[in-house]
Amino acid sequence: MNLVDFIAEAARRHGQRTAFKLGDRQLSFENLDKLSNGLARNLVNLGIKPGDRVALLLENSPDFPICYFGIAKAGAIAIPLDTKYKILEIKAVFDHCRPAALIAETAILKTLGGEFARFDCLKSIIGMGCTEGLVCIPYSSLSESSDAPPEVAMYSELAHIAYTSGPTLRPHGAEITQEHLIEAAAGSAAGFAQTEADTVILFALPLHHTIGIAVIMMTSLWAGSRVVIVNGVSMDAALCAIEKERATMFHGVPFIHAMMVNHLKTNGLKFNLSTLRFCGSAGAPIPVNVITDFEELTGKNLVQYYGLTESTSHVTCQEVTGSGRSGGVGRAIPGFSIRVVRDDGSDAGIGEPGEVIIKGPIMKAYHQLPELTGGYIRSGWLYTDDIGVIDRNGELFIKGIKKPMLITKGQNIYFSDISDLLVTHPSIAEAAAVGIPDPDGMRGEVVLAVVKLKDGADMTEQEVKKYCLEKLANYKCPKKVLFVAEIPRKPGGDLDAFGLLD
């Protein structure tokens, strides 16, 4: 089955039932199918060909799934990107995958419109909302309903290329196939025991992210569930939506659950959460105290699950009853297998740390990076660089990360992004970055930039932060800056992270 058949079957089964809701706007399964048909026809009319890439810089709204499936029906491949990216980050991705078209929010085009004109690969730039004064094609002129998708020579094997993992300035794009995305959605629905009776709250989780696309959008479409989008970061708005919409499922990264805990400690619980049957956490390890506080304050179990961009979707999940151990992420969901292995590839013993490897509907490859792909996919197993242990009950526990990175608010931050950028500043001779505990206790870890200035140069901490904010997504920017005379290195020249922290 491909995505064209997938969404047509969902429309046949669920018809005019609501698939996505944002405020007063509702999008049914049937209209999602028809509107994506119409968009696909217009994309083909614009010259989009099978295998072309179409980049998406979109906020959460019902238009995201319309565009996502419209791109697939045109035979093209979606490139969902973070709307917080600055032009330096966008350029790195565009140079790597060379999209033929871009669909973007008007605010982004107003800020970066002139920059996009410099990409010779972009044949069409499509703007959402009011596009007056912008050099682009209004999305409204392409939005129409059609009973059938266009006829194309062939549909792409790939659904999308996910650039949410890997150093942004040296992009790694995970190729996610349509077949594997659908297979993962089926396993996810089974793991969550999700059905058409469920209403899912989408709050503070971007649809461009793996959790947004695979865990929420695709799983809900597979199960026939309704997704209610709550934009912004108001915790009261999220809690109100749970009560008003009689929501049954709420997903979040640890930062969101920590926000809710702090909010409830300050304001108390003023909303009825009795309809919730599932609260899930993923994207990063969650402190045990946050789990305990969340469960005490809401009266709901917090179920943990685990996956990564390269695994297409999540691959494990605790029992939805909340019977899993705090700190664990459950067992493999249907369709996936997991192992923990030693450096020689043999299976680690019970409770013995090793690298987590995954088999199942994983990514096909890193886009145009065959050597890197061969290093991470071996004999059908995806090597994750995550360190884990499996206990006597078969539950996986994530203990650390081998890669030089951290995860904050569910987003991967590679230290090379910060150090590569900082050394382009004319006053900086050398730079490095490490993770340090978040002083607020909300994000787990935050970035510390360590800077060696050139002889005679002078910079302040604020100037370093400002330079990063101008060129990187805000969540990547260092929270603290340390100026040093020398950056500690190991004998082979690699960064001595422990020396930095000392």
JSON list of C-alpha atoms in Angstrom, two decimals, residues 77-80 96 158-166 171-177 210 308-312 362-369 372-373 382:
[
{"chain": "A", "resi": 77, "resn": "ILE", "atom": "CA", "xyz": [8.70, 13.63, -1.94]},
{"chain": "A", "resi": 78, "resn": "ALA", "atom": "CA", "xyz": [7.96, 15.93, 1.01]},
{"chain": "A", "resi": 79, "resn": "ILE", "atom": "CA", "xyz": [10.79, 17.72, 2.83]},
{"chain": "A", "resi": 80, "resn": "PRO", "atom": "CA", "xyz": [9.19, 18.81, 6.15]},
{"chain": "A", "resi": 96, "resn": "HIS", "atom": "CA", "xyz": [21.60, 18.82, -0.15]},
{"chain": "A", "resi": 158, "resn": "LEU", "atom": "CA", "xyz": [9.71, 7.69, -0.46]},
{"chain": "A", "resi": 159, "resn": "ALA", "atom": "CA", "xyz": [7.14, 9.57, 1.61]},
{"chain": "A", "resi": 160, "resn": "HIS", "atom": "CA", "xyz": [9.52, 12.19, 2.95]},
{"chain": "A", "resi": 161, "resn": "ILE", "atom": "CA", "xyz": [13.11, 12.96, 3.82]},
{"chain": "A", "resi": 162, "resn": "ALA", "atom": "CA", "xyz": [13.44, 13.90, 7.48]},
{"chain": "A", "resi": 163, "resn": "TYR", "atom": "CA", "xyz": [16.18, 16.39, 8.31]},
{"chain": "A", "resi": 164, "resn": "THR", "atom": "CA", "xyz": [15.33, 16.56, 12.00]},
{"chain": "A", "resi": 165, "resn": "SER", "atom": "CA", "xyz": [18.28, 14.29, 12.83]},
{"chain": "A", "resi": 166, "resn": "GLY", "atom": "CA", "xyz": [21.92, 14.90, 12.14]},
{"chain": "A", "resi": 171, "resn": "PRO", "atom": "CA", "xyz": [22.70, 17.60, 6.79]},
{"chain": "A", "resi": 172, "resn": "HIS", "atom": "CA", "xyz": [21.70, 13.99, 7.30]},
{"chain": "A", "resi": 173, "resn": "GLY", "atom": "CA", "xyz": [18.30, 13.31, 5.74]},
{"chain": "A", "resi": 174, "resn": "ALA", "atom": "CA", "xyz": [16.57, 10.06, 6.68]},
{"chain": "A", "resi": 175, "resn": "GLU", "atom": "CA", "xyz": [14.68, 8.62, 3.70]},
{"chain": "A", "resi": 176, "resn": "ILE", "atom": "CA", "xyz": [11.32, 7.35, 4.97]},
{"chain": "A", "resi": 177, "resn": "THR", "atom": "CA", "xyz": [9.40, 5.11, 2.58]},
{"chain": "A", "resi": 210, "resn": "THR", "atom": "CA", "xyz": [8.72, 12.46, 13.60]},
{"chain": "A", "resi": 308, "resn": "LEU", "atom": "CA", "xyz": [14.08, 8.22, 16.57]},
{"chain": "A", "resi": 309, "resn": "THR", "atom": "CA", "xyz": [13.82, 9.86, 13.18]},
{"chain": "A", "resi": 310, "resn": "GLU", "atom": "CA", "xyz": [15.73, 7.04, 11.50]},
{"chain": "A", "resi": 311, "resn": "SER", "atom": "CA", "xyz": [13.32, 4.41, 12.89]},
{"chain": "A", "resi": 312, "resn": "THR", "atom": "CA", "xyz": [10.38, 6.08, 11.02]},
{"chain": "A", "resi": 362, "resn": "ILE", "atom": "CA", "xyz": [13.18, 1.77, 9.54]},
{"chain": "A", "resi": 363, "resn": "MET", "atom": "CA", "xyz": [14.52, 4.42, 7.15]},
{"chain": "A", "resi": 364, "resn": "LYS", "atom": "CA", "xyz": [15.72, 3.28, 3.74]},
{"chain": "A", "resi": 365, "resn": "ALA", "atom": "CA", "xyz": [18.96, 5.27, 3.89]},
{"chain": "A", "resi": 366, "resn": "TYR", "atom": "CA", "xyz": [20.54, 8.61, 4.64]},
{"chain": "A", "resi": 367, "resn": "HIS", "atom": "CA", "xyz": [19.87, 10.67, 1.51]},
{"chain": "A", "resi": 368, "resn": "GLN", "atom": "CA", "xyz": [22.90, 10.60, -0.82]},
{"chain": "A", "resi": 369, "resn": "LEU", "atom": "CA", "xyz": [25.17, 9.37, 1.99]},
{"chain": "A", "resi": 372, "resn": "LEU", "atom": "CA", "xyz": [27.08, 6.87, 6.45]},
{"chain": "A", "resi": 373, "resn": "THR", "atom": "CA", "xyz": [24.09, 4.60, 5.76]},
{"chain": "A", "resi": 382, "resn": "LEU", "atom": "CA", "xyz": [19.59, 0.14, 12.61]}
]
